[in-house]
Coordinates of C-alpha atoms in Angstrom, one line a residue:
M241 CA -54.3 115.7 -7.2
M242 CA -52.8 114.4 -10.4
T243 CA -49.7 113.4 -8.5
N244 CA -51.7 111.3 -6.1
I245 CA -53.6 109.7 -8.9
I246 CA -50.3 108.9 -10.6
L247 CA -48.8 107.5 -7.4
G248 CA -51.9 105.4 -6.9
E249 CA -51.7 103.9 -10.3
V250 CA -48.0 103.2 -9.8
D251 CA -48.7 101.4 -6.5
Q252 CA -51.4 99.3 -8.1
N253 CA -49.0 98.4 -10.9
L254 CA -46.4 97.5 -8.4
L255 CA -48.8 95.4 -6.5
V256 CA -49.9 93.7 -9.6
A257 CA -46.4 93.2 -10.6
G258 CA -45.4 91.9 -7.2
A259 CA -48.4 89.6 -7.2
I260 CA -47.4 88.3 -10.6
I261 CA -43.8 87.9 -9.5
V262 CA -44.9 86.1 -6.4
G263 CA -47.2 83.9 -8.4
V264 CA -44.5 83.2 -10.9
I265 CA -42.1 82.4 -8.1
G266 CA -44.7 80.2 -6.4
F267 CA -45.4 78.5 -9.7
V268 CA -41.8 77.9 -10.4
S269 CA -41.2 76.8 -6.8
M270 CA -44.1 74.4 -7.2
L271 CA -42.6 73.1 -10.4
M272 CA -39.2 72.8 -8.8
F273 CA -40.7 71.0 -5.9
C274 CA -42.4 68.6 -8.3
S275 CA -39.1 67.9 -10.1
M276 CA -37.2 67.5 -6.8
K277 CA -36.0 64.0 -5.8
W278 CA -34.5 63.2 -2.4
I279 CA -32.2 60.2 -2.1
H280 CA -31.4 58.9 1.4
E281 CA -27.9 58.0 2.5
R282 CA -28.4 54.2 2.1
Q283 CA -30.3 54.4 -1.2
V284 CA -29.4 54.7 -4.9
G285 CA -31.7 56.4 -7.4
V286 CA -32.4 54.5 -10.6
V287 CA -33.7 56.9 -13.2
I288 CA -36.3 55.9 -15.9
K289 CA -36.9 58.4 -18.7
K290 CA -40.4 58.1 -20.0
F291 CA -40.1 59.6 -23.4
S292 CA -37.4 61.1 -25.6
R293 CA -36.9 62.2 -29.2
T294 CA -34.4 59.3 -29.6
S295 CA -35.0 55.6 -28.9
L296 CA -32.7 52.8 -27.7
A297 CA -31.0 50.6 -30.3
P298 CA -32.5 47.1 -30.7
G299 CA -31.2 44.9 -27.8
Q300 CA -30.0 47.9 -25.8
L301 CA -31.5 48.2 -22.3
I302 CA -29.6 51.1 -20.7
A303 CA -29.6 54.6 -22.2
L304 CA -26.3 56.4 -22.5
N305 CA -27.4 59.4 -24.5
G306 CA -30.8 60.4 -23.0
E307 CA -32.9 57.9 -24.8
A308 CA -36.1 56.7 -23.2
G309 CA -35.7 53.9 -20.7
Y310 CA -33.4 53.1 -17.9
Q311 CA -30.6 55.6 -17.6
A312 CA -27.0 54.6 -17.0
D313 CA -26.4 57.3 -14.4
T314 CA -27.9 56.9 -11.0
L315 CA -28.7 59.4 -8.3
A316 CA -26.4 59.7 -5.3
P317 CA -27.8 60.5 -1.8
G318 CA -29.0 64.1 -1.6
L319 CA -31.5 66.5 -3.2
H320 CA -31.9 66.4 -7.0
F321 CA -33.9 68.7 -9.2
G322 CA -35.2 68.6 -12.8
Y323 CA -36.7 65.2 -12.7
W324 CA -40.2 66.2 -13.8
P325 CA -42.7 63.6 -12.9
W326 CA -44.2 63.6 -16.4
Q327 CA -40.8 62.8 -17.9
Y328 CA -38.9 60.8 -15.3
R329 CA -39.5 58.1 -12.8
V330 CA -36.9 57.6 -10.0
L331 CA -36.7 54.2 -8.3
K332 CA -35.1 54.3 -4.9
A333 CA -33.2 51.0 -4.5
P334 CA -31.3 50.1 -1.3
V335 CA -27.5 50.0 -1.5
T336 CA -26.0 46.5 -2.0
M337 CA -24.2 45.1 1.1
V338 CA -21.8 42.1 1.0
P339 CA -21.1 40.7 4.5
Q340 CA -17.7 40.0 5.8
G341 CA -16.4 36.5 4.8
E342 CA -18.5 36.5 1.7
I343 CA -18.4 37.6 -2.0
A344 CA -21.2 38.6 -4.3
L345 CA -21.6 37.7 -8.0
V346 CA -22.7 40.1 -10.7
V347 CA -25.0 39.5 -13.8
A348 CA -25.1 42.4 -16.3
A349 CA -28.3 42.9 -18.2
D350 CA -26.8 45.0 -20.9
G351 CA -23.5 45.2 -22.8
A352 CA -21.6 43.6 -25.6
P353 CA -22.1 39.9 -26.3
I354 CA -19.6 37.5 -24.7
P355 CA -17.3 35.9 -27.3
S356 CA -18.0 32.3 -28.0
E357 CA -14.7 31.0 -26.6
R358 CA -15.7 32.4 -23.1
I359 CA -18.6 32.0 -20.8
L360 CA -18.1 35.0 -18.5
G361 CA -18.0 38.7 -19.1
K362 CA -14.7 40.4 -18.9
V363 CA -13.7 42.6 -16.1
V364 CA -14.1 46.4 -16.9
D365 CA -12.8 49.2 -14.7
C366 CA -16.1 50.6 -13.5
D367 CA -15.6 51.2 -9.8
N368 CA -16.8 47.7 -8.9
C369 CA -19.9 48.0 -11.1
Q370 CA -21.0 51.3 -9.4
D371 CA -20.4 53.2 -12.7
A372 CA -22.7 51.8 -15.3
R373 CA -21.7 54.3 -17.9
R374 CA -18.0 53.3 -17.7
F375 CA -19.0 49.7 -17.8
L376 CA -21.0 50.0 -21.0
T377 CA -18.6 52.5 -22.7
G378 CA -15.6 50.4 -21.6
G379 CA -16.7 47.3 -23.4
G380 CA -18.6 45.6 -20.6
E381 CA -20.3 42.4 -21.7
K382 CA -23.8 41.1 -21.0
G383 CA -24.3 38.1 -18.7
R384 CA -22.4 36.6 -15.8
Q385 CA -19.3 38.5 -14.9
L386 CA -15.7 37.4 -14.1
G387 CA -15.5 40.1 -11.6
I388 CA -16.9 39.7 -8.1
L389 CA -17.8 42.1 -5.2
T390 CA -15.9 41.6 -2.0
A391 CA -17.2 42.6 1.5
G392 CA -18.5 46.1 1.6
T393 CA -21.3 48.5 0.6
Y394 CA -22.0 49.4 -3.1
R395 CA -24.3 51.8 -5.0
I396 CA -25.3 49.6 -7.9
N397 CA -27.6 50.4 -10.8
T398 CA -30.0 47.6 -10.3
A399 CA -31.4 48.1 -13.7
L400 CA -28.1 47.0 -15.3
F401 CA -26.6 44.7 -12.6
T402 CA -28.1 41.9 -10.6
V403 CA -26.0 41.2 -7.6
I404 CA -26.3 37.7 -6.0
T405 CA -25.5 37.5 -2.3
S406 CA -25.9 34.7 0.2
L407 CA -29.3 36.1 1.1
D408 CA -30.8 35.5 -2.4
A409 CA -28.5 32.7 -3.6
E410 CA -31.2 30.1 -3.5
L411 CA -33.4 32.3 -5.8
N412 CA -30.6 32.2 -8.3
G413 CA -30.0 28.5 -8.3
M414 CA -27.0 28.6 -6.0
H415 CA -26.2 27.6 -2.4
A416 CA -25.2 30.2 0.1
S417 CA -22.0 28.3 0.9
Q418 CA -20.7 28.9 -2.6
L419 CA -20.5 32.6 -1.8
A420 CA -18.4 32.2 1.2
L421 CA -14.6 32.9 1.0
H422 CA -12.8 29.7 0.0
R423 CA -10.7 28.4 2.9
I424 CA -7.9 25.9 2.4
Q425 CA -7.0 24.0 5.5
P426 CA -3.3 24.1 6.8
D427 CA -2.5 20.5 6.0
K428 CA -4.3 20.4 2.6
V429 CA -3.9 21.8 -0.9
G430 CA -6.5 23.1 -3.3
I431 CA -6.7 21.4 -6.7
V432 CA -8.1 24.0 -9.1
T433 CA -10.3 23.5 -12.2
T434 CA -11.1 26.6 -14.1
L435 CA -14.4 26.9 -16.0
D436 CA -13.4 29.6 -18.5
G437 CA -10.6 30.3 -20.9
R438 CA -9.2 28.7 -24.0
P439 CA -9.2 24.9 -24.3
I440 CA -6.2 23.0 -23.1
E441 CA -3.7 22.2 -25.8
N442 CA -3.6 18.8 -27.4
G443 CA -1.3 16.4 -25.5
E444 CA -1.7 18.2 -22.2
M445 CA -3.8 17.1 -19.3
A446 CA -3.8 20.4 -17.3
G447 CA -3.4 24.1 -17.9
P448 CA 0.1 25.6 -17.5
I449 CA 1.0 27.8 -14.6
I450 CA 0.1 31.5 -15.4
P451 CA 1.8 34.3 -13.5
N452 CA 0.3 37.3 -11.8
H453 CA -3.3 36.4 -11.3
D454 CA -3.1 36.4 -7.5
N455 CA -4.0 32.7 -7.1
F456 CA -7.0 32.8 -9.4
Q457 CA -8.5 35.8 -7.6
N458 CA -7.9 38.0 -10.6
A459 CA -9.7 36.0 -13.2
Q460 CA -9.1 38.6 -16.0
A461 CA -5.4 38.5 -15.5
F462 CA -5.5 34.7 -15.7
L463 CA -7.3 34.8 -19.0
E464 CA -5.2 37.6 -20.5
G465 CA -2.1 35.6 -19.5
G466 CA -3.3 32.7 -21.6
G467 CA -5.0 30.6 -18.9
R468 CA -6.7 27.5 -20.1
R469 CA -10.0 26.0 -19.2
G470 CA -9.9 22.8 -17.1
L471 CA -7.6 21.2 -14.6
Q472 CA -4.7 23.4 -13.5
E473 CA -1.2 22.5 -12.7
Q474 CA -1.0 25.3 -10.1
I475 CA -2.5 24.6 -6.7
L476 CA -3.8 26.7 -3.8
L477 CA -2.0 26.6 -0.5
S478 CA -3.4 27.1 2.9
G479 CA -5.3 30.4 3.3
T480 CA -8.5 32.2 2.5
W481 CA -9.3 33.2 -1.1
N482 CA -11.8 35.4 -3.0
L483 CA -12.8 33.0 -5.8
N484 CA -15.6 33.3 -8.3
P485 CA -17.4 30.0 -8.2
W486 CA -18.5 30.6 -11.8
F487 CA -14.8 30.7 -12.7
V488 CA -13.1 28.1 -10.5
Q489 CA -13.9 24.9 -8.7
V490 CA -11.5 23.8 -5.9
E491 CA -11.1 20.3 -4.5
Q492 CA -9.2 20.0 -1.2
L493 CA -6.8 17.1 -0.8
P494 CA -4.4 16.2 2.0
M495 CA -0.8 17.2 1.5
L496 CA 1.5 14.4 0.4
E497 CA 3.2 12.9 3.4
I498 CA 6.5 11.0 3.0
P499 CA 7.1 9.0 6.1
I500 CA 10.5 8.5 7.8
G501 CA 12.6 6.0 6.0
H502 CA 11.1 6.7 2.6
V503 CA 11.5 9.1 -0.3
G504 CA 9.0 10.2 -2.9
V505 CA 9.9 9.9 -6.6
V506 CA 7.8 12.4 -8.6
I507 CA 6.5 11.4 -12.0
S508 CA 5.1 14.6 -13.5
F509 CA 2.6 14.6 -16.4
V510 CA 2.8 18.3 -16.8
G511 CA 5.4 21.0 -16.8
M512 CA 8.1 22.2 -19.1
A513 CA 9.4 20.1 -22.0
H514 CA 11.1 16.8 -21.3
E515 CA 14.9 17.2 -21.0
D516 CA 16.9 14.1 -19.9
V517 CA 19.6 14.8 -17.3
S518 CA 20.4 11.2 -16.4
G519 CA 23.7 11.2 -18.3
V520 CA 25.1 8.8 -20.9
D521 CA 25.8 6.0 -18.4
F522 CA 22.1 5.6 -17.5
K523 CA 20.5 4.0 -20.6
H524 CA 17.4 2.4 -19.1
G525 CA 15.2 5.5 -18.5
D526 CA 15.0 9.3 -18.4
L527 CA 15.4 11.7 -15.5
V528 CA 14.4 15.4 -15.6
N529 CA 14.8 18.3 -13.3
A530 CA 12.0 19.4 -11.1
G531 CA 9.3 21.3 -13.0
H532 CA 9.7 19.3 -16.2
K533 CA 7.6 16.4 -17.5
G534 CA 9.0 13.0 -16.5
V535 CA 10.7 11.4 -13.5
W536 CA 12.3 14.1 -11.4
V537 CA 15.9 13.4 -10.6
T538 CA 15.6 14.9 -7.1
P539 CA 13.3 12.9 -4.8
L540 CA 11.0 14.3 -2.1
Y541 CA 12.4 13.7 1.3
P542 CA 10.4 12.8 4.5
G543 CA 7.8 15.4 5.4
K544 CA 4.6 17.0 4.0
H545 CA 4.7 18.3 0.5
P546 CA 2.0 20.4 -1.4
V547 CA 1.8 18.2 -4.5
N548 CA -0.9 18.3 -7.2
R549 CA -1.6 14.6 -7.3
R550 CA -4.1 15.1 -10.1
V551 CA -1.2 15.8 -12.5
M552 CA 1.6 14.1 -10.7
N553 CA 2.2 10.6 -9.4
V554 CA 4.5 10.1 -6.4
E555 CA 6.0 6.7 -5.9
C556 CA 6.9 6.2 -2.2
V557 CA 10.2 4.2 -2.1
P558 CA 11.4 2.7 1.2
T559 CA 15.1 3.6 1.9
T560 CA 15.3 1.1 4.8
N561 CA 16.1 -2.5 4.2
I562 CA 13.2 -4.4 2.6
V563 CA 12.6 -8.1 3.4
L564 CA 10.9 -10.1 0.7
N565 CA 9.7 -13.7 1.5
W566 CA 9.3 -16.4 -1.0
A567 CA 7.2 -18.3 1.5
S568 CA 3.7 -18.5 2.9
R569 CA 4.2 -15.4 5.2
T570 CA 4.0 -11.8 3.9
E571 CA 5.6 -8.6 5.3
S572 CA 3.6 -5.6 6.2
H573 CA 4.6 -3.7 3.1
N574 CA 2.8 -6.4 1.0
Y575 CA 5.4 -6.1 -1.9
D576 CA 5.8 -9.9 -1.5
A577 CA 2.1 -10.8 -1.4
K578 CA 2.3 -12.6 -4.8
L579 CA 5.5 -14.5 -3.9
S580 CA 5.4 -18.1 -2.8
S581 CA 7.9 -21.0 -2.1
I582 CA 10.2 -21.8 -5.0
T583 CA 9.7 -25.3 -6.4
V584 CA 13.0 -26.8 -7.7
R585 CA 14.2 -30.1 -9.0
S586 CA 17.5 -31.6 -7.8
R587 CA 20.1 -33.5 -9.7
D588 CA 18.8 -36.8 -8.4
G589 CA 15.3 -36.1 -9.8
F590 CA 13.5 -35.1 -6.6
G591 CA 11.2 -32.0 -6.6
F592 CA 11.1 -30.0 -3.4
N593 CA 10.2 -26.5 -2.2
L594 CA 12.5 -23.8 -0.9
D595 CA 11.6 -20.9 1.4
V596 CA 13.8 -17.9 0.6
A597 CA 14.1 -14.5 2.1
Q598 CA 15.8 -11.7 0.2
I599 CA 16.9 -8.4 1.8
I600 CA 17.3 -5.4 -0.5
H601 CA 18.0 -1.7 -0.1
V602 CA 17.3 1.2 -2.4
G603 CA 19.3 4.3 -1.8
A604 CA 17.6 7.7 -1.7
L605 CA 19.5 9.0 -4.7
D606 CA 19.1 5.7 -6.6
A607 CA 15.3 5.7 -6.1
P608 CA 14.5 7.9 -9.2
K609 CA 16.7 5.6 -11.3
V610 CA 14.9 2.5 -10.1
I611 CA 11.4 4.1 -10.7
S612 CA 12.5 5.4 -14.1
R613 CA 13.6 1.9 -15.1
V614 CA 10.8 -0.3 -13.7
G615 CA 8.0 2.2 -12.9
S616 CA 7.2 1.2 -9.3
M617 CA 8.5 -0.8 -6.3
Q618 CA 5.9 -3.4 -7.0
N619 CA 7.1 -3.8 -10.6
L620 CA 10.7 -4.1 -9.2
V621 CA 9.5 -7.1 -7.1
D622 CA 7.3 -8.7 -9.7
H623 CA 9.4 -8.1 -12.9
V624 CA 13.0 -8.1 -11.5
L625 CA 13.4 -9.8 -8.2
Q626 CA 11.0 -12.7 -8.7
P627 CA 12.6 -14.0 -11.9
I628 CA 16.1 -13.4 -10.8
V629 CA 15.8 -15.2 -7.5
G630 CA 13.4 -17.9 -8.7
N631 CA 15.4 -18.8 -11.8
Y632 CA 18.7 -18.8 -9.9
F633 CA 17.5 -21.4 -7.4
R634 CA 15.8 -23.5 -10.1
N635 CA 19.0 -23.6 -12.2
S636 CA 21.4 -24.1 -9.3
A637 CA 19.3 -26.9 -7.8
Q638 CA 20.0 -29.1 -10.8
N639 CA 23.7 -29.3 -9.8
Y640 CA 23.1 -30.7 -6.4
T641 CA 21.1 -33.5 -4.7
V642 CA 18.5 -32.9 -2.1
L643 CA 20.9 -34.0 0.6
D644 CA 23.4 -31.4 -0.6
F645 CA 20.9 -28.7 0.2
L646 CA 20.2 -30.2 3.5
S647 CA 23.8 -30.9 4.5
A648 CA 25.5 -27.9 2.8
R649 CA 22.8 -25.3 3.2
S650 CA 25.1 -22.5 4.2
E651 CA 27.3 -23.0 1.1
R652 CA 24.3 -22.9 -1.2
Q653 CA 23.1 -19.7 0.6
T654 CA 26.5 -18.0 0.1
E655 CA 26.6 -18.9 -3.6
A656 CA 23.0 -17.5 -4.0
A657 CA 23.9 -14.3 -2.2
Q658 CA 26.8 -13.6 -4.4
H659 CA 24.9 -14.3 -7.7
I660 CA 21.8 -12.2 -6.7
R661 CA 24.0 -9.3 -5.4
A662 CA 25.7 -9.0 -8.8
A663 CA 22.4 -9.3 -10.7
L664 CA 20.6 -6.6 -8.7
A665 CA 23.5 -4.2 -8.9
A666 CA 22.6 -3.6 -12.6
Y667 CA 19.2 -2.3 -11.5
D668 CA 20.7 0.1 -8.9
V669 CA 19.4 -2.1 -6.1
Q670 CA 21.6 -3.3 -3.3
A671 CA 21.2 -6.9 -2.3
I672 CA 22.0 -7.0 1.4
D673 CA 21.6 -10.8 2.0
T674 CA 19.9 -13.9 0.7
L675 CA 18.6 -16.4 3.2
I676 CA 17.4 -19.9 2.7
G677 CA 14.6 -20.8 5.0
D678 CA 12.8 -24.1 5.2
I679 CA 13.7 -26.9 2.8
N680 CA 10.8 -29.3 2.1
P681 CA 12.2 -32.4 0.4
P682 CA 10.0 -35.4 -0.5
A683 CA 8.4 -37.1 2.5
A684 CA 9.5 -40.6 1.5
L685 CA 13.1 -39.5 1.2
M686 CA 13.0 -37.7 4.5
E687 CA 11.4 -40.8 6.2
T688 CA 14.3 -42.9 5.1
Q689 CA 16.8 -40.3 6.2
T690 CA 15.0 -39.9 9.4
D691 CA 15.0 -43.6 10.1
R692 CA 18.7 -43.8 9.3
K693 CA 19.4 -40.8 11.5
I694 CA 17.4 -42.2 14.3
A695 CA 19.3 -45.5 14.1
E696 CA 22.6 -43.7 14.0
E697 CA 21.6 -41.6 17.0
Q698 CA 20.5 -44.7 18.8
R699 CA 23.8 -46.4 18.1
K700 CA 25.6 -43.3 19.4
T701 CA 23.3 -43.4 22.4
Y702 CA 24.1 -47.0 23.1
E703 CA 27.8 -46.3 22.7
V704 CA 27.5 -43.4 25.1
Q705 CA 25.5 -45.5 27.5
E706 CA 28.1 -48.3 27.2
A707 CA 30.9 -45.9 27.9
A708 CA 29.0 -44.5 30.7
Q709 CA 28.5 -47.9 32.2
K710 CA 32.2 -48.7 31.9
Q711 CA 33.0 -45.4 33.6
R712 CA 30.5 -46.2 36.2
Q713 CA 32.0 -49.6 36.8
Q714 CA 35.4 -48.1 37.0
L715 CA 34.1 -45.5 39.4
V716 CA 32.5 -48.2 41.5
R717 CA 35.8 -50.2 41.4
E718 CA 37.8 -47.2 42.4
T719 CA 35.3 -46.3 45.0
A720 CA 35.4 -49.8 46.5
V721 CA 39.2 -49.8 46.4
A722 CA 39.2 -46.5 48.2
N723 CA 36.7 -47.7 50.7
I724 CA 38.7 -50.8 51.5
Q725 CA 42.1 -49.2 51.4
Q726 CA 42.1 -48.9 55.2
Q727 CA 41.0 -52.5 55.5
V728 CA 43.8 -53.5 53.0
V729 CA 46.3 -51.8 55.2
G730 CA 44.8 -53.4 58.3
A731 CA 44.8 -56.7 56.5
E732 CA 48.4 -56.3 55.5
Q733 CA 49.3 -55.7 59.1
G734 CA 46.9 -58.5 60.1
V735 CA 48.8 -60.8 57.8
N736 CA 52.1 -59.9 59.3
I737 CA 50.6 -60.4 62.8
A738 CA 49.0 -63.6 61.7
E739 CA 52.3 -64.8 60.3
L740 CA 53.9 -64.1 63.6
Q741 CA 51.0 -65.7 65.5
S742 CA 51.0 -68.6 63.1
N743 CA 54.6 -69.1 63.6
A744 CA 54.0 -69.0 67.3
R745 CA 51.1 -71.4 67.0
I746 CA 53.1 -73.7 64.8
K747 CA 55.8 -73.9 67.3
Q748 CA 53.1 -74.3 70.1
A749 CA 51.2 -76.8 68.0
T750 CA 54.4 -78.6 67.3
G751 CA 55.0 -78.9 71.0
E752 CA 51.3 -79.8 71.6
A753 CA 51.3 -82.3 68.8
E754 CA 54.3 -84.0 70.2
A755 CA 52.6 -84.1 73.6
I756 CA 49.3 -85.3 72.0
R757 CA 51.2 -87.9 70.0
L758 CA 52.8 -89.2 73.1
H759 CA 49.5 -89.0 75.0
A760 CA 47.6 -90.6 72.1
L761 CA 50.1 -93.4 72.0
G762 CA 49.4 -94.0 75.7
E763 CA 45.6 -93.8 75.2
A764 CA 45.8 -96.1 72.2
E765 CA 47.6 -98.6 74.2
A766 CA 45.0 -98.3 76.9
I767 CA 42.1 -98.6 74.4
R768 CA 43.8 -101.5 72.7
A769 CA 44.1 -103.2 76.1
T770 CA 40.4 -102.4 76.9
G771 CA 39.3 -103.7 73.5
N772 CA 41.2 -106.8 73.9
A773 CA 39.7 -107.4 77.3
K774 CA 36.1 -106.8 75.9
A775 CA 36.8 -109.0 73.0
E776 CA 37.9 -111.7 75.3
A777 CA 34.8 -111.2 77.4
Y778 CA 32.5 -111.4 74.3
R779 CA 34.2 -114.6 73.1
A780 CA 33.8 -116.0 76.5
G781 CA 30.0 -115.0 76.6
V782 CA 29.3 -116.4 73.2
E783 CA 31.0 -119.6 74.1
A784 CA 28.9 -119.8 77.3
I785 CA 25.3 -118.9 76.0
G786 CA 25.6 -118.6 72.3
S787 CA 25.8 -115.6 70.0
Q788 CA 21.9 -115.0 69.9
G789 CA 21.5 -115.2 73.6
Y790 CA 24.5 -113.1 74.3
T791 CA 23.2 -110.4 71.9
M792 CA 19.7 -110.3 73.6
L793 CA 21.5 -110.0 76.9
Q794 CA 23.5 -107.0 75.7
L795 CA 20.3 -105.4 74.3
M796 CA 18.3 -105.7 77.5
Q797 CA 21.3 -104.3 79.3
V798 CA 21.2 -101.2 77.1
V799 CA 17.4 -100.7 77.5
G800 CA 17.8 -100.8 81.2
E801 CA 20.7 -98.4 81.2
R802 CA 19.0 -95.9 78.9
N803 CA 15.4 -96.2 80.3
V804 CA 14.0 -96.9 76.8
R805 CA 10.1 -97.5 76.9
I806 CA 9.0 -100.6 75.1
V807 CA 5.1 -100.3 75.7
P808 CA 3.4 -96.9 74.5
D809 CA 1.4 -94.7 76.8
V810 CA -1.6 -94.6 74.4
S811 CA -2.5 -97.2 71.9
V812 CA -4.5 -96.3 68.8
S813 CA -6.2 -98.9 66.7
G814 CA -8.5 -98.5 63.7
A815 CA -10.1 -102.0 63.8
N816 CA -13.9 -102.6 63.8
G817 CA -14.7 -99.1 62.4
G818 CA -13.6 -97.2 65.5
N819 CA -12.3 -93.7 65.5
G820 CA -8.8 -94.6 66.5
L821 CA -7.3 -91.2 65.9
V822 CA -10.0 -89.5 68.0
D823 CA -9.6 -92.1 70.8
G824 CA -5.9 -91.5 70.7
M825 CA -6.2 -87.8 71.0
L826 CA -8.7 -88.1 73.9
G827 CA -6.4 -90.5 75.6
M828 CA -3.5 -88.1 75.4
L829 CA -5.6 -85.2 76.7
V830 CA -6.6 -87.3 79.7
R831 CA -3.0 -88.3 80.3
E832 CA -1.8 -84.7 80.1
H833 CA -4.6 -83.6 82.5
A834 CA -3.7 -86.3 84.9
A835 CA -0.1 -85.3 84.8
K836 CA -0.7 -81.7 85.8
P837 CA -0.3 -81.0 89.6
V838 CA -3.4 -80.2 91.6
V839 CA -3.4 -76.7 93.1
A840 CA -5.3 -76.4 96.3
K841 CA -7.7 -73.4 96.5
S842 CA -7.3 -71.2 99.5

C-alpha cells in the first residue's frame, strides 16, 4: 500500500516536472520564435539596436561595438535568432542591382571626414561596400565615394551607403545617361578632365600622365600616383570605360586627320622638360623629341592620329608644291588671301603693277624647322615670302624701264627666280619657280606704244601686201606666158610661113605690079585720050551756047539719067495758121494707102 502511495507521488512529481519542462521549453521556444528573423534570398537585413549600455560617439551613425543605433553588420539570407523585438529592429532591404552597361555611385553616411584637398572619399577594401565594418575600420570616409559599383548584385547596408543607380538618378540630381558606361567612338579620342586630386603645378596647363590607373577607371590609383585635378595630358582611346562621373569628365573629339600630301608638325605644351635636339647648325628655333614640350622634331605623317588637341597644336604643312599669287586671284589653300599685285616704279619714273606667282615646296623633314622658325605656314607667307618677293621686285624695277619689263620679261623672271631661291633657302624652303604674270603699265604709255605698234604692223602689212601683189603679177605674167607658149610656137612657125608666103607674094606682086603698071600705062593713055576728047567737046559746047547754058544743059541731062524728083509728093505749109504738120502727115497716110495693092475678097 505504501509502495503504491509512493509510486503515485513519484508519478505526480514526474508529471509536474514534465509539465514544467514542457512549459519551460514552450516558453523558451516562444521566446526563440520571437527573437527569430528570416531574411529572404534577395534581401539584406539592416539591424537597429534600440538600447545599449554604451552610446555612439558624437557624429557617429553606425555602431561598431554594440552601441545603440544602426549596426555595421547586416543579416545575410537565412534564419537568425537572438534579435529580441524589445531590443532589436531588423529592416529587410532589397539587394542592390546594377544593370549591365551601367555603373552605380555610392554615398557613405558615416566615416572619417574627407581631407580638404579632396572632394571624394577614398576607396577602401570592403568587398564593394558590402562590408560596412571593414569600410569604417579601414578608414572609409563620409560622403561621395571614388569607388563605383559595376554591373551585378550587392548586399549593401543601406543605413551606411546610399547607392545611386539609373532608376533613382533624377532624385539625386543626376541624369540617367551619366551612369551609363562611357563609350569612345572608333574615330574619336576622349579628352579627360579630372575633378579630384591635387592642383596642377604652376606653369603647367594639364596634369601629367600617371601610370597604372587603368585609364582613369581606378581613381584611387590615379590619386595615389600623384594625379592632378583638371585637364589631363593622357587621352582615352576607342572603347568602353567604367568611369565615375564625379571623378572625370570626358569630351570626345575627332582624331586628328593628316591628309595625303601633308605632314603634321606637333607643338606640345605639356610633357617632359624641353631638350633641344636641333643641333648647333639650326639657330633659329628649338626642336624636341616626341613627348617633350616644344616643337617635335618628327612630324606626323598622313593618316589619323589620337592627339590631345587641348594640350597640343598641330600645324598641317603641305608637302606638295604650293602656288602663291600676288594677284587678284586666290588659291584654295588661302595662304595668299592677303597678297595683291606688287606696285613698282621703273627707272623712267612710271609706276605700274606686276602680277607674280611663286611656287614653293616644304619637305616633310624640313617642316618642323620651318614651323619652329616662323610658327605657322601663314606666318611663313605673311612674314617671309611677302617681304622677300615684294621688295625684290620693287628694288629691281628701279634698274629697268617699263619697256624693259615688257620686252625682256623672261630675263627679269629668270633673275627674280635666282634671287628668291637663294633667299628662301635660308628658311629651309625650296623655291621651285618664280613667274611674272600680267604687267600693267600706265595707260597713256601703252596707248602710245600701241599706236606705234599698230602703225608698224600696218607698214609690215602693206609691205607684205605689196610683195604679194608683185608675186601675183609675176604669177599672172608667168601664167600668161605659159598660156601663150603654144601660140608663140605657132606664131614663130607662122612667121616663117608668112616670110615664105610674103616672099612668094612679093615675087607674085612684083610680077602683078609690072603687069598693072603696064596695064595702067595703057589705061592712062586711054583716059587721057577720053579726057582730051571731053575737054574738046566742052570747049566746043561753051563756044556754041555759052558756059551757063551749057552747064544747065549738063544738069538736066544728069537729072534725067538719074530720075531725080524735082517736085515733092506732099507739100507742107504753115501759112495762115494752118496745121501744116498735121496736113502733111495726113497726106502721106493717104498716099501710102493709095499705093497699097487692092486684094480682092473671095
